[in-house]
mmCIF file of C-alpha atoms in Angstrom:
data_model
loop_
_atom_site.group_PDB
_atom_site.id
_atom_site.type_symbol
_atom_site.label_atom_id
_atom_site.label_comp_id
_atom_site.label_asym_id
_atom_site.label_seq_id
_atom_site.Cartn_x
_atom_site.Cartn_y
_atom_site.Cartn_z
ATOM 1 C CA MET A 7 87.969 109.902 110.020
ATOM 2 C CA ASN A 8 89.492 108.415 113.147
ATOM 3 C CA LYS A 9 91.674 105.843 111.461
ATOM 4 C CA LEU A 10 92.484 105.024 107.877
ATOM 5 C CA LEU A 11 93.216 101.454 106.852
ATOM 6 C CA ILE A 12 95.385 101.274 103.754
ATOM 7 C CA VAL A 13 95.364 97.971 101.897
ATOM 8 C CA THR A 14 98.139 97.583 99.335
ATOM 9 C CA THR A 15 98.061 95.089 96.496
ATOM 10 C CA GLY A 16 100.985 96.129 94.296
ATOM 11 C CA GLY A 17 100.650 97.729 90.900
ATOM 12 C CA THR A 18 102.647 100.426 89.164
ATOM 13 C CA ILE A 19 102.525 102.717 92.203
ATOM 14 C CA ASP A 20 105.035 100.403 93.940
ATOM 15 C CA LYS A 21 107.094 99.275 90.937
ATOM 16 C CA ILE A 22 110.873 99.465 90.817
ATOM 17 C CA TYR A 23 112.466 99.457 87.359
ATOM 18 C CA PHE A 24 115.904 97.888 87.017
ATOM 19 C CA ASP A 25 117.032 98.391 83.441
ATOM 20 C CA ASP A 26 116.319 99.814 79.992
ATOM 21 C CA MET A 27 114.316 96.722 79.067
ATOM 22 C CA SER A 28 111.648 97.760 81.604
ATOM 23 C CA ASP A 29 112.423 94.831 83.857
ATOM 24 C CA TYR A 30 110.614 95.580 87.087
ATOM 25 C CA GLN A 31 109.584 94.175 90.393
ATOM 26 C CA ILE A 32 106.923 95.434 92.738
ATOM 27 C CA GLY A 33 108.671 96.744 95.833
ATOM 28 C CA GLU A 34 107.599 97.630 99.337
ATOM 29 C CA PRO A 35 104.469 99.799 99.505
ATOM 30 C CA MET A 36 105.360 103.498 99.178
ATOM 31 C CA ILE A 37 102.169 104.981 100.613
ATOM 32 C CA GLY A 38 103.227 104.880 104.280
ATOM 33 C CA GLN A 39 106.411 106.819 103.498
ATOM 34 C CA ILE A 40 104.478 109.305 101.384
ATOM 35 C CA LEU A 41 101.905 109.990 104.107
ATOM 36 C CA GLU A 42 104.603 110.304 106.790
ATOM 37 C CA GLN A 43 106.562 112.800 104.663
ATOM 38 C CA LEU A 44 103.378 114.830 104.169
ATOM 39 C CA GLN A 45 102.772 114.821 107.949
ATOM 40 C CA VAL A 46 99.099 113.951 107.554
ATOM 41 C CA GLY A 47 96.743 114.787 110.412
ATOM 42 C CA PHE A 48 95.218 111.333 110.858
ATOM 43 C CA LYS A 49 96.250 107.893 112.029
ATOM 44 C CA PHE A 50 96.748 105.188 109.440
ATOM 45 C CA GLU A 51 97.722 101.554 109.219
ATOM 46 C CA VAL A 52 99.231 99.972 106.112
ATOM 47 C CA LYS A 53 98.347 96.342 105.448
ATOM 48 C CA ALA A 54 100.244 94.844 102.504
ATOM 49 C CA LEU A 55 98.177 91.942 101.177
ATOM 50 C CA PHE A 56 100.302 91.112 98.152
ATOM 51 C CA ARG A 57 102.593 92.594 95.504
ATOM 52 C CA LYS A 58 101.047 91.895 92.132
ATOM 53 C CA ASP A 59 100.644 93.612 88.830
ATOM 54 C CA SER A 60 96.887 94.087 88.573
ATOM 55 C CA LEU A 61 96.777 91.970 85.411
ATOM 56 C CA HIS A 62 97.722 89.061 87.693
ATOM 57 C CA ILE A 63 95.126 89.736 90.408
ATOM 58 C CA THR A 64 92.601 86.903 90.443
ATOM 59 C CA ASP A 65 89.030 86.719 91.693
ATOM 60 C CA GLU A 66 90.416 84.735 94.642
ATOM 61 C CA ASP A 67 92.715 87.703 95.416
ATOM 62 C CA ARG A 68 89.724 90.052 95.175
ATOM 63 C CA LEU A 69 87.820 87.895 97.657
ATOM 64 C CA ARG A 70 90.815 88.161 100.000
ATOM 65 C CA ILE A 71 90.747 91.978 99.695
ATOM 66 C CA ARG A 72 87.002 91.938 100.343
ATOM 67 C CA ALA A 73 87.342 89.703 103.420
ATOM 68 C CA GLU A 74 90.114 91.885 104.860
ATOM 69 C CA ILE A 75 88.016 95.032 104.477
ATOM 70 C CA ALA A 76 84.825 93.421 105.789
ATOM 71 C CA ALA A 77 86.678 92.187 108.891
ATOM 72 C CA THR A 78 88.268 95.512 109.877
ATOM 73 C CA ASP A 79 86.726 97.932 112.331
ATOM 74 C CA ALA A 80 87.964 100.837 110.180
ATOM 75 C CA SER A 81 85.145 102.505 108.277
ATOM 76 C CA HIS A 82 87.518 104.252 105.824
ATOM 77 C CA VAL A 83 89.752 102.150 103.588
ATOM 78 C CA LEU A 84 92.170 103.274 100.896
ATOM 79 C CA ILE A 85 93.289 100.528 98.515
ATOM 80 C CA THR A 86 96.372 100.963 96.340
ATOM 81 C CA HIS A 87 95.942 98.871 93.231
ATOM 82 C CA GLY A 88 97.249 98.535 89.709
ATOM 83 C CA THR A 89 95.192 100.436 87.184
ATOM 84 C CA ASP A 90 94.508 97.686 84.639
ATOM 85 C CA SER A 91 92.024 95.757 86.795
ATOM 86 C CA MET A 92 91.172 98.394 89.414
ATOM 87 C CA VAL A 93 87.584 98.744 88.184
ATOM 88 C CA LYS A 94 86.966 94.997 88.436
ATOM 89 C CA THR A 95 88.167 94.951 92.045
ATOM 90 C CA ALA A 96 86.107 98.034 92.960
ATOM 91 C CA LEU A 97 82.972 96.392 91.562
ATOM 92 C CA MET A 98 83.545 93.396 93.840
ATOM 93 C CA LEU A 99 83.693 95.677 96.903
ATOM 94 C CA THR A 100 80.732 97.992 96.305
ATOM 95 C CA ASP A 101 78.264 96.294 98.634
ATOM 96 C CA ILE A 102 80.363 95.949 101.799
ATOM 97 C CA PRO A 103 78.156 97.677 104.393
ATOM 98 C CA GLY A 104 79.435 100.592 106.482
ATOM 99 C CA LYS A 105 82.703 101.054 104.571
ATOM 100 C CA THR A 106 83.849 103.946 102.441
ATOM 101 C CA MET A 107 86.539 102.552 100.160
ATOM 102 C CA VAL A 108 88.603 104.376 97.562
ATOM 103 C CA LEU A 109 90.925 102.608 95.158
ATOM 104 C CA THR A 110 93.831 104.530 93.701
ATOM 105 C CA GLY A 111 97.123 103.858 92.023
ATOM 106 C CA ALA A 112 99.524 105.493 89.648
ATOM 107 C CA LEU A 113 100.286 105.501 85.965
ATOM 108 C CA ASN A 114 103.966 106.044 86.847
ATOM 109 C CA PRO A 115 105.758 104.517 89.857
ATOM 110 C CA ALA A 116 105.788 106.582 93.058
ATOM 111 C CA ARG A 117 109.587 106.387 92.986
ATOM 112 C CA PHE A 118 109.615 108.415 89.740
ATOM 113 C CA ARG A 119 109.908 112.181 89.968
ATOM 114 C CA ASP A 120 107.019 112.763 87.548
ATOM 115 C CA SER A 121 104.697 110.232 89.180
ATOM 116 C CA ASP A 122 101.020 110.951 89.660
ATOM 117 C CA ALA A 123 101.070 108.835 92.848
ATOM 118 C CA VAL A 124 101.136 111.625 95.460
ATOM 119 C CA PHE A 125 98.378 113.548 93.658
ATOM 120 C CA ASN A 126 96.188 110.440 93.390
ATOM 121 C CA ILE A 127 96.753 109.514 97.038
ATOM 122 C CA GLY A 128 95.837 113.036 98.171
ATOM 123 C CA CYS A 129 92.720 112.997 96.023
ATOM 124 C CA ALA A 130 91.761 109.588 97.448
ATOM 125 C CA VAL A 131 92.247 110.691 101.073
ATOM 126 C CA GLY A 132 90.076 113.754 100.503
ATOM 127 C CA ALA A 133 87.431 111.655 98.786
ATOM 128 C CA LEU A 134 87.351 109.145 101.634
ATOM 129 C CA GLN A 135 86.402 111.920 104.048
ATOM 130 C CA ALA A 136 83.624 113.296 101.836
ATOM 131 C CA LEU A 137 82.005 110.289 100.151
ATOM 132 C CA PRO A 138 79.223 108.045 101.438
ATOM 133 C CA PRO A 139 79.862 104.332 102.004
ATOM 134 C CA GLY A 140 80.630 102.326 98.888
ATOM 135 C CA ALA A 141 83.568 101.720 96.563
ATOM 136 C CA TRP A 142 85.046 104.541 94.499
ATOM 137 C CA ILE A 143 88.054 105.140 92.260
ATOM 138 C CA ALA A 144 90.323 108.206 92.528
ATOM 139 C CA MET A 145 92.432 108.707 89.405
ATOM 140 C CA ASN A 146 93.378 111.618 87.148
ATOM 141 C CA GLY A 147 92.045 114.184 89.634
ATOM 142 C CA CYS A 148 88.530 112.746 89.507
ATOM 143 C CA ILE A 149 86.388 110.517 91.685
ATOM 144 C CA TRP A 150 84.713 107.779 89.691
ATOM 145 C CA ASN A 151 81.855 105.401 90.324
ATOM 146 C CA PRO A 152 83.242 102.003 89.255
ATOM 147 C CA GLN A 153 79.995 101.334 87.373
ATOM 148 C CA THR A 154 80.653 104.219 84.988
ATOM 149 C CA VAL A 155 84.429 104.379 84.513
ATOM 150 C CA GLN A 156 86.989 102.583 82.385
ATOM 151 C CA LYS A 157 90.713 102.827 81.796
ATOM 152 C CA ASN A 158 91.569 104.068 78.314
ATOM 153 C CA ARG A 159 94.857 102.296 77.680
ATOM 154 C CA GLN A 160 95.623 104.266 74.525
ATOM 155 C CA LYS A 161 95.347 107.597 76.347
ATOM 156 C CA ASN A 162 96.690 106.109 79.612
ATOM 157 C CA ARG A 163 93.926 107.662 81.693
ATOM 158 C CA PHE A 164 90.530 106.931 83.228
ATOM 159 C CA GLU A 165 87.360 108.218 81.606
ATOM 160 C CA THR A 166 83.610 107.793 81.599
ATOM 161 C CA LYS A 167 82.492 104.564 80.015
ATOM 162 C CA PRO A 168 80.406 105.070 76.850
ATOM 163 C CA PRO A 169 76.720 104.115 77.189
ATOM 164 C CA ALA A 170 75.969 100.445 76.457
ATOM 165 C CA GLY A 171 74.263 99.435 73.286
#
């Protein structure tokens, strides 16, 4: 991997909580700081497209993500994304030719001590270097095909989707 493009869209990974009522805003992307602190052995560029909770990401936003990725010369793309609509976005990206794309996020903000953000980012970076082209999801220590995964909101984790029918 010569260069990693990181596309940020917001989500819990970048949230900042202000009070006990869970008032929050989505702050600056944290991933660049995280990768610099870890002294990673590859070049990366962070492109912040927007700062949205994934429940507010529209199909128009997804088309913007898709166009950005299709236009880049980078063949490896990590997308930070909120977990609630991550699968929907991944499904819209699956057929971009020549790109290995991994979507990841966090169930707790990266600014929190007990966040899963660093673990998920590390898993995603490793996956990007090993997977074939296509769109993938890295969450909960697993790599998921977006066709076969869902977020279980009750358990606050990703899991295999039950068979249809």
